[in-house]
Tab-separated table of C-alpha atoms and ligand atoms in Angstrom:
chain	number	residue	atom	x	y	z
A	12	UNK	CA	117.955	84.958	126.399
A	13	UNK	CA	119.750	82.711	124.103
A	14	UNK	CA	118.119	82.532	120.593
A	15	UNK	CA	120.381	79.580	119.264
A	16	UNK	CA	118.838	76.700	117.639
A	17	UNK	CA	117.435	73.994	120.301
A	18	UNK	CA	118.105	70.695	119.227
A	19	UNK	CA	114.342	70.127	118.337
A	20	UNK	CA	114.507	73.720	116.444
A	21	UNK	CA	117.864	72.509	114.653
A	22	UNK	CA	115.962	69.378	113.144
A	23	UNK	CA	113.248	71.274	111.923
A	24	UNK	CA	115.496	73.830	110.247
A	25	UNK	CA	117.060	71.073	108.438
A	26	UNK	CA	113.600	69.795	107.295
A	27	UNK	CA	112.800	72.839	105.823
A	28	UNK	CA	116.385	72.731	104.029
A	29	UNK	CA	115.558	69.683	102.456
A	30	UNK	CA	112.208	70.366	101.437
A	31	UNK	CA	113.563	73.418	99.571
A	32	UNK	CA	115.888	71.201	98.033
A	33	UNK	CA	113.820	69.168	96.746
A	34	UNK	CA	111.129	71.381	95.286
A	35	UNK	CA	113.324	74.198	93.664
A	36	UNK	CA	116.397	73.612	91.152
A	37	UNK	CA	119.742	73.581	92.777
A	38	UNK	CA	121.100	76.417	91.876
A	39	UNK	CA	117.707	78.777	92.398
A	40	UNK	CA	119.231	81.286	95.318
A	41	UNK	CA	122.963	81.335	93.022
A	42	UNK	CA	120.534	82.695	90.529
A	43	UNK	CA	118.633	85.101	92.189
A	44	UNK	CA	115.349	83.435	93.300
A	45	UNK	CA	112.723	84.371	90.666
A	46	UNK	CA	114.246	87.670	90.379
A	47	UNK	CA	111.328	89.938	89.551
A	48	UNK	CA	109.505	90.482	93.300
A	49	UNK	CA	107.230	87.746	92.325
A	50	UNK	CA	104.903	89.333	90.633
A	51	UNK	CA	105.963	88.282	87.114
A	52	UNK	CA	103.594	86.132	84.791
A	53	UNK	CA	106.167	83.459	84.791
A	54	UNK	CA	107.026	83.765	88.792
A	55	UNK	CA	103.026	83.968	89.898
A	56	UNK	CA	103.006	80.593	88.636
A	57	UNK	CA	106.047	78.952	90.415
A	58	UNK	CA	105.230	81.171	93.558
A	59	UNK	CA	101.477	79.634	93.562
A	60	UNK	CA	102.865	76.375	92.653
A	61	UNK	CA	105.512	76.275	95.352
A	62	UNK	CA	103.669	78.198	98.079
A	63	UNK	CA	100.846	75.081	96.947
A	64	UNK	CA	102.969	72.241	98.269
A	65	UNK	CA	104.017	74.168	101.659
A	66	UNK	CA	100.174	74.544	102.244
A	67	UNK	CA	100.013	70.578	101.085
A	68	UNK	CA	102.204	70.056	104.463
A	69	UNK	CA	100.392	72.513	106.075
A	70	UNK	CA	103.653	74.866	106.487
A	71	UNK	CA	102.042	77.692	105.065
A	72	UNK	CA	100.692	78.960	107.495
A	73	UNK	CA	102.108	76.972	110.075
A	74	UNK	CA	101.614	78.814	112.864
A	75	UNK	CA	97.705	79.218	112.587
A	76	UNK	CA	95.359	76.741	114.364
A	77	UNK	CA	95.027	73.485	112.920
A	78	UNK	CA	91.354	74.056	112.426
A	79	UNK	CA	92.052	77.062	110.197
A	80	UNK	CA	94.824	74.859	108.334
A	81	UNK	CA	97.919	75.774	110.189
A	82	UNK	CA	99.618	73.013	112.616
A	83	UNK	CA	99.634	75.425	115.875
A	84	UNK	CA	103.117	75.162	115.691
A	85	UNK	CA	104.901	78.046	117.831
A	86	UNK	CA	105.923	81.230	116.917
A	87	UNK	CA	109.296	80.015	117.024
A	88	UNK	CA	109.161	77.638	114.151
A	89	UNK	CA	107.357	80.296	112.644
A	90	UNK	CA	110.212	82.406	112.036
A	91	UNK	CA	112.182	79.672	111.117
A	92	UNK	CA	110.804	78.938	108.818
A	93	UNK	CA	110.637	82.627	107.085
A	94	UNK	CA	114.443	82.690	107.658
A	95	UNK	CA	114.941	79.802	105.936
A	96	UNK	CA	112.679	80.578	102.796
A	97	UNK	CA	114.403	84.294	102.789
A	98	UNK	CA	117.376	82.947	102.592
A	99	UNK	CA	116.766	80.525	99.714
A	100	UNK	CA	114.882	83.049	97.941
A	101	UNK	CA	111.784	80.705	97.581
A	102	UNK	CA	109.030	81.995	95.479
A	103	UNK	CA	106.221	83.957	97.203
A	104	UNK	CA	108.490	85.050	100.000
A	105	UNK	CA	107.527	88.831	100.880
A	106	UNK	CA	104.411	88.800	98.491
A	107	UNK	CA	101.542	86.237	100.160
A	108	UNK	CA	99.600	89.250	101.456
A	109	UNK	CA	96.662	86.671	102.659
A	110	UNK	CA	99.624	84.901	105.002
A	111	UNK	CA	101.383	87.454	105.916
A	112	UNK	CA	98.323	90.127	107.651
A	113	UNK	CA	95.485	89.490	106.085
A	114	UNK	CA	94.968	85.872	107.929
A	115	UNK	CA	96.240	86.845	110.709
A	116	UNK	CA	94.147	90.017	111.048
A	117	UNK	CA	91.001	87.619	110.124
A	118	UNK	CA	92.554	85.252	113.036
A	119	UNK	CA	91.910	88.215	115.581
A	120	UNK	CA	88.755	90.437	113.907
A	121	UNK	CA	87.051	88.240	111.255
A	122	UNK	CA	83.809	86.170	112.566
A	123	UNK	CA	83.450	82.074	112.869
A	124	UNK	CA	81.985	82.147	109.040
A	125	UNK	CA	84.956	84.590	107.710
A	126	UNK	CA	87.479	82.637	108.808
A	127	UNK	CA	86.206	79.287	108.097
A	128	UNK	CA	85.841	80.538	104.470
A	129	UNK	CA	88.560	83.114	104.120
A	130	UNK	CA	91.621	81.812	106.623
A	131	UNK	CA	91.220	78.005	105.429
A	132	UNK	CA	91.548	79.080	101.941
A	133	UNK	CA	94.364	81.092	102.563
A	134	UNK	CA	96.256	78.448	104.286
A	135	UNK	CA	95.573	76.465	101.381
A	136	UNK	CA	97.400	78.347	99.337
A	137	UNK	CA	95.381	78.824	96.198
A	138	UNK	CA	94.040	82.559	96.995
A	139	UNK	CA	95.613	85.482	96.259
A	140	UNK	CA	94.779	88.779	98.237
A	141	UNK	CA	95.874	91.923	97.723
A	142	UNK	CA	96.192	95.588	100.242
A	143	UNK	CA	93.980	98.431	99.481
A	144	UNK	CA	94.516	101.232	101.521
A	145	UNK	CA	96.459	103.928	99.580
A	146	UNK	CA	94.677	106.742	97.700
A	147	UNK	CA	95.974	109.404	95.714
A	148	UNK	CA	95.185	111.830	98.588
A	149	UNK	CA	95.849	109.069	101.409
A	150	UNK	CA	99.326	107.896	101.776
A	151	UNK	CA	100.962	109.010	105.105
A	152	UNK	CA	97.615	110.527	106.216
A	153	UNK	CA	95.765	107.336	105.304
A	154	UNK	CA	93.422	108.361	107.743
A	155	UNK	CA	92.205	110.734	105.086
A	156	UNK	CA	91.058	107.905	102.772
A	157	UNK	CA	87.830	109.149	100.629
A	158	UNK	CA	86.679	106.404	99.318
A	159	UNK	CA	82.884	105.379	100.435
A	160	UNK	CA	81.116	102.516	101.489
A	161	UNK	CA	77.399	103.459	101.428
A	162	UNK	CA	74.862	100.951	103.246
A	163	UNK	CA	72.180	99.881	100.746
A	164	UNK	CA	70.033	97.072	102.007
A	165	UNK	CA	71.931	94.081	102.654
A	166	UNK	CA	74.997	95.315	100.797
A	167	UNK	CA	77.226	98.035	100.711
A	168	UNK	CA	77.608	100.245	97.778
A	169	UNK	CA	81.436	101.266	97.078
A	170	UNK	CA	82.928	103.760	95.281
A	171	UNK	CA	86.485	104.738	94.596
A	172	UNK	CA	90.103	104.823	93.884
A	173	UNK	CA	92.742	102.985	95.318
A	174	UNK	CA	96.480	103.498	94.322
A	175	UNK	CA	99.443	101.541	94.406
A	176	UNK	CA	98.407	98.505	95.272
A	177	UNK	CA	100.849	96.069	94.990
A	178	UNK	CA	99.721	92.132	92.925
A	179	UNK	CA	96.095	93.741	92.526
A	180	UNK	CA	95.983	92.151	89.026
A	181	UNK	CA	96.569	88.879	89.793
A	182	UNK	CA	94.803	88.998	93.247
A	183	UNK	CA	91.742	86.986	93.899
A	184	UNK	CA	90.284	88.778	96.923
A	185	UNK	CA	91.035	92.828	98.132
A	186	UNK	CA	91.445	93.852	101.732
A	187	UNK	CA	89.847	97.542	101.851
A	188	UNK	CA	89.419	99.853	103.806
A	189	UNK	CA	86.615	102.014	103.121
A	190	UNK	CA	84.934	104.874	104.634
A	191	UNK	CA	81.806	104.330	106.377
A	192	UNK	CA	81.131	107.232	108.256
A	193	UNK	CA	82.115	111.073	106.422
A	194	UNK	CA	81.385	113.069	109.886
A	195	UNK	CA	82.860	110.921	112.738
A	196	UNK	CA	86.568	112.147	112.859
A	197	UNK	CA	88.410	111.076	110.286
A	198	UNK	CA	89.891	107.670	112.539
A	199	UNK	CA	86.693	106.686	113.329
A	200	UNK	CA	84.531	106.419	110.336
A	201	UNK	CA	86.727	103.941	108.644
A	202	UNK	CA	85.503	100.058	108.159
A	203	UNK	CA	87.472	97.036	106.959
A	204	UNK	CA	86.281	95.029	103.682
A	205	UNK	CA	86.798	91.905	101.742
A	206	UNK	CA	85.949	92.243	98.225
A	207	UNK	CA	85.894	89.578	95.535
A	208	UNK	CA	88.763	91.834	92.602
A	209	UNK	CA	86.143	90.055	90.106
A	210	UNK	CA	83.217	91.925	91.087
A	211	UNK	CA	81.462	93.884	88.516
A	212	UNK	CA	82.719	97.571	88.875
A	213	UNK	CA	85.808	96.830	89.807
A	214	UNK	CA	88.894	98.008	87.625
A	215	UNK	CA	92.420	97.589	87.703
A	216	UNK	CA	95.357	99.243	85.682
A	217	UNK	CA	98.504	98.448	85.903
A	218	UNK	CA	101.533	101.410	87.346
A	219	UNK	CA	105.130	100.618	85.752
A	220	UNK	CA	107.870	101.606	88.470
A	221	UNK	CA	111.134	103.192	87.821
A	222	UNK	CA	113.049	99.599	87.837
A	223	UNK	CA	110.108	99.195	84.359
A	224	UNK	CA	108.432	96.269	86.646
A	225	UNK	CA	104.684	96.065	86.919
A	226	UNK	CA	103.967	95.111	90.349
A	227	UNK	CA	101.456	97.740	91.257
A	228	UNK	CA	98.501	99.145	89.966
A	229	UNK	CA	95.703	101.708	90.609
A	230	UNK	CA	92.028	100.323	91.684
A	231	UNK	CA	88.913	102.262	90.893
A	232	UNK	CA	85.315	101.131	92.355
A	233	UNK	CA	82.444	102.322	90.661
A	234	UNK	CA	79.170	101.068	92.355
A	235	UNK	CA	80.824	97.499	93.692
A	236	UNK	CA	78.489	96.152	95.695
A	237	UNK	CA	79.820	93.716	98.732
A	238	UNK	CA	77.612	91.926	100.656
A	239	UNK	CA	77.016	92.877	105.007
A	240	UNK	CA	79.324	90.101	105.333
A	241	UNK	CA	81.978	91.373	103.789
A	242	UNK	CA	83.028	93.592	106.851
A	243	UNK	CA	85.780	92.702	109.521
A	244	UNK	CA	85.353	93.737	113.037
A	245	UNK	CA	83.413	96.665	114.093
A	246	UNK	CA	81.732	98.872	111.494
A	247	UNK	CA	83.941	102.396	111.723
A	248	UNK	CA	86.586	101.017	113.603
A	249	UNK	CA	88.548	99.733	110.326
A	250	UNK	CA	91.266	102.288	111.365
A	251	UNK	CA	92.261	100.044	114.494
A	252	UNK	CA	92.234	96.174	112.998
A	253	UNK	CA	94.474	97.940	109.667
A	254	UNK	CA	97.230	99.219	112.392
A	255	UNK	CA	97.614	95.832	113.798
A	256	UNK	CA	97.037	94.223	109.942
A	257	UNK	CA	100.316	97.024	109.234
A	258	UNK	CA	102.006	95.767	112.428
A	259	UNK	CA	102.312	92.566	111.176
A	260	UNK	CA	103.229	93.921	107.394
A	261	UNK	CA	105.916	95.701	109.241
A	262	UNK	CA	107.769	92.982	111.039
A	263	UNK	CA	109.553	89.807	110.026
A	264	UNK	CA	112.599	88.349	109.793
A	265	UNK	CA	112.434	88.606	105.677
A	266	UNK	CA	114.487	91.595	105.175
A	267	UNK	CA	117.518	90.757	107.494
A	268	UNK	CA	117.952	87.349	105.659
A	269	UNK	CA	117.190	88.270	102.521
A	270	UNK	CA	120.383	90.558	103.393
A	271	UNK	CA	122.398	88.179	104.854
A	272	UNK	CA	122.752	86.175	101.460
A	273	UNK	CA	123.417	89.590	99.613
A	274	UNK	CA	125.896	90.454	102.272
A	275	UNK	CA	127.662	86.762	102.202
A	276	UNK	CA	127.212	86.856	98.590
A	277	UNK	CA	129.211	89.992	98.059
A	278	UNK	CA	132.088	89.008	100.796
A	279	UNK	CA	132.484	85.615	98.003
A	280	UNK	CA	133.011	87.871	94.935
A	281	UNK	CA	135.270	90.207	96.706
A	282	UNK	CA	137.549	87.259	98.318
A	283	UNK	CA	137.105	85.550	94.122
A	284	UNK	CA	137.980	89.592	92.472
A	285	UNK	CA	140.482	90.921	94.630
A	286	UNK	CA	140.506	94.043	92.495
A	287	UNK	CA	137.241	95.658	94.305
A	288	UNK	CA	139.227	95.469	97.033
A	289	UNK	CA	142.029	97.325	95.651
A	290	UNK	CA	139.502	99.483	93.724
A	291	UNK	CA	137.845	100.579	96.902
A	292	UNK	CA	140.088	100.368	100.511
A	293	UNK	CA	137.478	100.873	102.788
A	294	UNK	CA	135.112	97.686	101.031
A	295	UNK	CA	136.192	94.918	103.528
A	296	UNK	CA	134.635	97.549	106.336
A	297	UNK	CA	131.691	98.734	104.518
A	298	UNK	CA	130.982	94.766	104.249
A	299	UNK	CA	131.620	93.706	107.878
A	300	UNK	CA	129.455	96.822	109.015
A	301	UNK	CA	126.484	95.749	106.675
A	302	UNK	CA	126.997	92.113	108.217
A	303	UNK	CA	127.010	93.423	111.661
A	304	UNK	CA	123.748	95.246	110.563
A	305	UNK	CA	122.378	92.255	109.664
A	306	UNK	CA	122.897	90.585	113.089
A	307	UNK	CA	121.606	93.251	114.849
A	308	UNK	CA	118.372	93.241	112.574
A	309	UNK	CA	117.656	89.735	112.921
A	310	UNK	CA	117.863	89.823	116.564
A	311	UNK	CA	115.269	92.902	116.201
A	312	UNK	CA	112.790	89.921	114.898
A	313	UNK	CA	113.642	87.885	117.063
A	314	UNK	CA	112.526	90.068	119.874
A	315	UNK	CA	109.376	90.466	118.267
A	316	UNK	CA	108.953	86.837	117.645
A	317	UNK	CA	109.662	86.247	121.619
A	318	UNK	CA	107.089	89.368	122.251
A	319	UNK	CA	104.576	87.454	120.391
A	320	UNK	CA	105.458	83.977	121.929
A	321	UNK	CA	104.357	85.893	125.301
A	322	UNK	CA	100.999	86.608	123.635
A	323	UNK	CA	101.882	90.462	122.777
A	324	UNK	CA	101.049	91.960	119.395
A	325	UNK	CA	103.918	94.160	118.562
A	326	UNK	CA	103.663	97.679	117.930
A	327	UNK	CA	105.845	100.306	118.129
A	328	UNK	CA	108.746	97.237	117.875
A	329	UNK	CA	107.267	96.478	114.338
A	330	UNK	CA	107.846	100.020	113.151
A	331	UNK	CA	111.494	99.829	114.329
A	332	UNK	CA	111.956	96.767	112.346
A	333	UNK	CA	110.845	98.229	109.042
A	334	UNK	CA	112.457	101.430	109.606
A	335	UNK	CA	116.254	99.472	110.285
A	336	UNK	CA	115.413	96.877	107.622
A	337	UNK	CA	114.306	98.960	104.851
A	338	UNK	CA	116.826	101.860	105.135
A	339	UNK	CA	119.653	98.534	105.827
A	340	UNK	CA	118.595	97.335	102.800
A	341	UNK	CA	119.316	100.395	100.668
A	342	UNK	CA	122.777	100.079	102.126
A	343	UNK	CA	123.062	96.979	101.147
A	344	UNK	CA	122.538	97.546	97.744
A	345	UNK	CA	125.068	101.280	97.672
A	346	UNK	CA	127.531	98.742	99.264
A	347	UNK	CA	126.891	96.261	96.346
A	348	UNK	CA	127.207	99.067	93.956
A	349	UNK	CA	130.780	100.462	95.338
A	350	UNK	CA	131.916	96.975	95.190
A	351	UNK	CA	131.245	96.524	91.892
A	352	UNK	CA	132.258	100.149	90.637
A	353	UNK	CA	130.307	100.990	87.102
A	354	UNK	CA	129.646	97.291	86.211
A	355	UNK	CA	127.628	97.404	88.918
A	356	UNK	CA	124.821	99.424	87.022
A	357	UNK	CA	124.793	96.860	84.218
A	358	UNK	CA	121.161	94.291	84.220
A	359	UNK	CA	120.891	92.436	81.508
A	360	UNK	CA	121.439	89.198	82.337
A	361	UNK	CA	122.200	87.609	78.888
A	362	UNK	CA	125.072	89.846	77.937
A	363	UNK	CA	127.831	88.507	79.694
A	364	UNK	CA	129.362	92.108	81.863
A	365	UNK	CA	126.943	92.346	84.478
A	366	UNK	CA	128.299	90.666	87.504
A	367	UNK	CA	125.920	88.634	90.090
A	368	UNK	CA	123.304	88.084	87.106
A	369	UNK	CA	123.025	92.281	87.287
A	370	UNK	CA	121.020	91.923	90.939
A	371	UNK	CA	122.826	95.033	91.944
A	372	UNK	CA	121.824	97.260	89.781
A	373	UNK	CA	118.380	96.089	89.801
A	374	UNK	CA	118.010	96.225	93.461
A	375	UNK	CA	119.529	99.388	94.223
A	376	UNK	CA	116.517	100.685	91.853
A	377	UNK	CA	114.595	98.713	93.698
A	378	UNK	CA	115.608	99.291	97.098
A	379	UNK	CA	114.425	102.938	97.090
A	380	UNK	CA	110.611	102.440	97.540
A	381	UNK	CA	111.258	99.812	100.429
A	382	UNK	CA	111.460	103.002	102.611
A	383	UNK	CA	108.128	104.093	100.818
A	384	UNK	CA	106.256	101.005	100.906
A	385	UNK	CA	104.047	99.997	104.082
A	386	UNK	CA	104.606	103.962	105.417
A	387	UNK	CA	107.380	105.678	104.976
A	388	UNK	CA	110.875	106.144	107.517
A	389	UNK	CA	109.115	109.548	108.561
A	390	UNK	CA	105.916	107.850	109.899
A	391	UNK	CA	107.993	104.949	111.182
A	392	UNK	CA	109.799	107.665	113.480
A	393	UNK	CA	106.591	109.219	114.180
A	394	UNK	CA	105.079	105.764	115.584
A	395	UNK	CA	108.705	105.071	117.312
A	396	UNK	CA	108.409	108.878	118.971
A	397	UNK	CA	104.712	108.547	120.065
A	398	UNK	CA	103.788	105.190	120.444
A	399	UNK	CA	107.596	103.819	121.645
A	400	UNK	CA	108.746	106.518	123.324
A	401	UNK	CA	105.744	108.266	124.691
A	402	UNK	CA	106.825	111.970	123.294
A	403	UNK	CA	103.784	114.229	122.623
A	404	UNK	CA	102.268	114.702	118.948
A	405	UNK	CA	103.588	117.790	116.941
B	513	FAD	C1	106.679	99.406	96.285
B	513	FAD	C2	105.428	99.945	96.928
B	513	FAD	C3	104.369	99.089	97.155
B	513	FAD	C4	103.200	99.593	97.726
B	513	FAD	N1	102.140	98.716	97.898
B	513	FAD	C5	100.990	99.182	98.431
B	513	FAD	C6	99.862	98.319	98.553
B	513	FAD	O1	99.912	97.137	98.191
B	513	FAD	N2	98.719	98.828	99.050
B	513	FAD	C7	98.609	100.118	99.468
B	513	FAD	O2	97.545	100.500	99.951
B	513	FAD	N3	99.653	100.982	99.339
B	513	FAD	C8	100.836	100.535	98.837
B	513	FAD	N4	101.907	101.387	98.698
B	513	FAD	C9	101.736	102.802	99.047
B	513	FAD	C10	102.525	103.250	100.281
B	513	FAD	O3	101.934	102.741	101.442
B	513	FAD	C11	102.556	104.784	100.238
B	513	FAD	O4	103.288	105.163	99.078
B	513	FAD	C12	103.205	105.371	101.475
B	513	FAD	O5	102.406	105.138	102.606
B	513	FAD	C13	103.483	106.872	101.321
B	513	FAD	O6	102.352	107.553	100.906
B	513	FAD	P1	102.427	108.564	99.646
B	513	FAD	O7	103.057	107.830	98.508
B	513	FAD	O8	101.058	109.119	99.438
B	513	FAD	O9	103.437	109.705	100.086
B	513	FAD	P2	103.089	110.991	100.954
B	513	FAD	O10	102.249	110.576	102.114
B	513	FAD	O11	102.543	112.040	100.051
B	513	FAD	O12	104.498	111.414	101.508
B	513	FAD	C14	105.417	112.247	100.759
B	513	FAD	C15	106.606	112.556	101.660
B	513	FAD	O13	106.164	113.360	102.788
B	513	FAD	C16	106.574	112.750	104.004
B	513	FAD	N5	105.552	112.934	105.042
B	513	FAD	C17	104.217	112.801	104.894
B	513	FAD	N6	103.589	112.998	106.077
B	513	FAD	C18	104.567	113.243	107.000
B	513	FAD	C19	104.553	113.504	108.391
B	513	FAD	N7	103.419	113.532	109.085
B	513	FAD	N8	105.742	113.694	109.013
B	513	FAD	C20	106.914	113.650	108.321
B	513	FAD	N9	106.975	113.416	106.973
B	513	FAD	C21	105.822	113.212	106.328
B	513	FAD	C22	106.700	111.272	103.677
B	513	FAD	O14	107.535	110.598	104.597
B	513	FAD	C23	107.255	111.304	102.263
B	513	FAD	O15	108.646	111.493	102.304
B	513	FAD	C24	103.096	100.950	98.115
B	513	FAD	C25	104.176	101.806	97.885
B	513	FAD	C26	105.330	101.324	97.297
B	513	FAD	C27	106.476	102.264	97.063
C-alpha cells in the first residue's frame, strides 16, 4: 500500500497548514505549544478557544456524520489532520476526551436522544468531558472497580471514588463507569454513565504530579443521582463499550508526530552546537534511531487508520500503538537529555541556561507516566499476548 499524500490529500494538508497559521502566533510550535499538557488555567482557554473555531468549520470532529456535526469526511483526512495539529502543537491536541472516545463510543453505543444531545455538542466544541474509570483499588484490574450505581426509581443513586482522572476540574460532563451488578462476575456487572461534574454530590480535588502540574484529580460521589438516561449501551455490559472507548484512547497518530518535531528539533540544535556531538559520539545514532522509530510508529497508525477505513475497530493493533509510542517517547526525551548533558535538567524558562525553553527536562518528567496512563506496558503486552497473538491467559 502506498500511504503518500494523494493529490486531493496534499491540498487538504495544506489547508490545515494555513488555518493553523492563521489562528496561532507564528512562532507557537518554536515555543513549545502551550507547554503545560493543556490543562493550565491560561491554556484551557486558548485550547477551548482554538478547538472552538475547528468545530466553527466543522473539523473537529471531522470524521463524524454530518448530522452529528462532523463532515463524514474519511478516515484518511482524519488522521491528517491529527498529524498536522501534533505537529504544530495546537492547543487541545491529546486532551479533547469528548473527541477523542467519548463521541465516538456514543457514535457506536449511545441512543438517537444521547447523541443528538451529547455528540452534537461535542463536535461543537464547547463541552468538556472527562474519563472516570480508575479507583484506588482499580487500575490494571479495572475490572475490580467498586464504585455503585444503585437503581432508585427513575434514577440511579451513585456512590464513590474515582482517582486520577485527568481535566476532571475543568470538565463539564464525566464518562463513568459504575458498577451495577455486585454478584455477576466482576466483567459483567459493570454499566457505562454520563454524569453532569456539577451535580450535587459530586467532588473533585485536585492530585499534583511529580513534574508539580495539576492535571489530575481524585473524584468522590456521594449520593449523585443521574437520571435512567444517563446510561450507554446495555445495563452491565459497561465493561465491553469502555474496551473499545480505550481502543480508541490507545491509538492515534499523536504520539509519533508529536515526536517527530522533538526528534527534528533536536537534529537542528545538534547541527547549530556541534559540541553535543563531541560531548557524546554515539548522539548522531541515538538520533537517526529515534527518527527511524518515528517512521515506523507512524506507519503503525496508519495501519490502524486503513483497518478502520475497511470498517474494523482496532484492537489488539491499538494496544501495540500505545505500547511503541509511549515507551518511544520516553526515549525520546533520555535522547534529549544526553544531548543536552546537565543543562538538559534545567526548566525555567526565564533564566536564560535552559536550552529548547527547558522542554527536556520537563518532558522527561513527564514522559514517565505515558507508560502508566490509559494501562500500563504490562497490560498492553497482556492484550498483545491474548488478544493479538492468541496465547492462553496466565
Ligand atoms: C498521567 C496519567 C493520567 C491518567 N488519567 C486517567 C484518567 O483520566 N482517568 C482514569 O480513569 N485513569 C487515569 N489514569 C490512571 C491509569 O489508567 C492507571 O494509573 C493505570 O491503569 C495503572 O493503574 P494503577 O495506577 O492502579 O497501577 P497498578 O494497577 O497498581 O499497577 C502497578 C504495577 O503493577 C503492574 N501490573 C498490574 N497488574 C499486572 C498484570 N496483570 N500483569 C503484569 N503487571 C501488572 C503494572 O503494570 C504496574 O507496573 C491516569 C494515569 C496517569 C499516569
Amino acid at each position: 500500500m502506498d500511504f503518500r499524500d494523494n493529490t486531493v490529500l496534499a491540498e487538504f494538508r495544506t489547508e490545515i497548514r494555513d488555518f493553523i497559521g492563521e489562528h496561532l502566533p507564528a512562532d507557537w510550535a518554536t515555543r513549545g505549544g502551550d507547554d503545560d499538557g493543556g490543562y493550565g488555567a491560561r491554556a484551557i482557554d486558548q485550547t477551548r478557544a482554538f478547538q472552538r473555531a475547528l468545530a466553527d468549520r466543522q473539523w473537529l470532529t471531522m470524521a463524524w456524520p454530518v448530522e452529528y456535526g462532523g463532515l463524514g469526511a474519511s478516515h484518511w483526512q482524519q488522521l491528517i489532520m491529527n498529524e498536522e495539529m501534533a505537529y504544530h502543537r495546537a492547543p487541545g491536541v491529546g486532551s479533547n476526551m469528548g473527541v477523542m472516545w467519548v463521541g465516538p463510543a456514543l457514535l457506536l453505543y449511545g441512543s438517537d436522544a444521547q447523541k443528538a444531545q451529547h455528540v452534537r455538542a461535542i463536535s461543537e466544541g464547547d463541552v468538556w468531558w472527562c474519563t472516570l474509570y480508575s479507583e484506588p483499588g482499580a487500575g490494571s484490574d479495572l475490572a475490580a472497580m467498586q464504585t455503585r450505581a444503585v437503581e432508585d426509581g427513575d434514577d440511579y443513586v451513585i456512590n464513590g471514588q474515582k482517582i486520577w482522572t485527568s481535566g476532571a476540574h475543568q470538565s463539564d460532563w464525566g464518562w463513568l463507569a459504575a458498577r451495577t451488578d455486585p454478584d455477576a462476575p466482576k466483567h459483567k456487572g459493570i454499566t457505562m454513565f454520563m454524569v453532569d461534574m456539577q451535580s450535587p454530590g459530586v467532588t473533585v480535588r485536585p492530585l499534583v504530579n511529580m513534574a508539580d502540574g495539576h492535571s489530575f484529580n481524585e473524584v468522590f460521589f456521594e449520593d449523585v443521582r443521574v437520571p435512567k438516561s444517563s446510561v450507554v449501551g446495555e445495563v452491565n455490559r459497561g465493561w465491553y463499550h469502555m474496551a473499545v472507548a480505550l481502543d480508541f484512547e490507545r491509538s492515534g497518530i499523536r504520539s509519533f508526530s508529536v515526536g517527530r518535531r522533538i526528534v527534528e528539533e533536536y537534529a537542528d540544535y545538534t547541527r547549530s552546537h556541534p559540541e553535543t556531538g563531541e560531548r557524546r559520539p554515539s548522539l548522531r545514532y541515538d538520533l537517526a534511531d529515534r527518527a527511524v522509530e518515528v517512521a515506523v510508529g507512524t506507519h503503525l497508525a496508519y495501519r490502524i487508520t486503513d483497518l478502520q477505513t475497511r470498517g474494523i475497530v482496532a484492537n489488539y493493533e491499538s494496544s501495540v500503538s500505545k505500547l511503541f509510542g509511549s515507551e518511544l517517547a520516553q526515549r525520546i526525551q533520555a535522547t534529549g537529555l544526553a544531548m543536552l548533558g546537565p543543562f538538559g535538567a534545567l526548566t525555567d524558562v526565564d533564566d536564560g541556561w535552559a536550552p529548547l525553553r527547558g522542554r527536556v527536562g520537563r518532558g522527561y518528567v513527564q514522559a514517565v507516566s505515558s507508560t502508566i496512563a490509559a494501562g500500563t506496558s504490562e497490560i498492553q503486552r497482556g492484550i498483545i499476548a491474548t488478544r493479538g497473538l492468541g496465547l492462553p491467559r496466565g
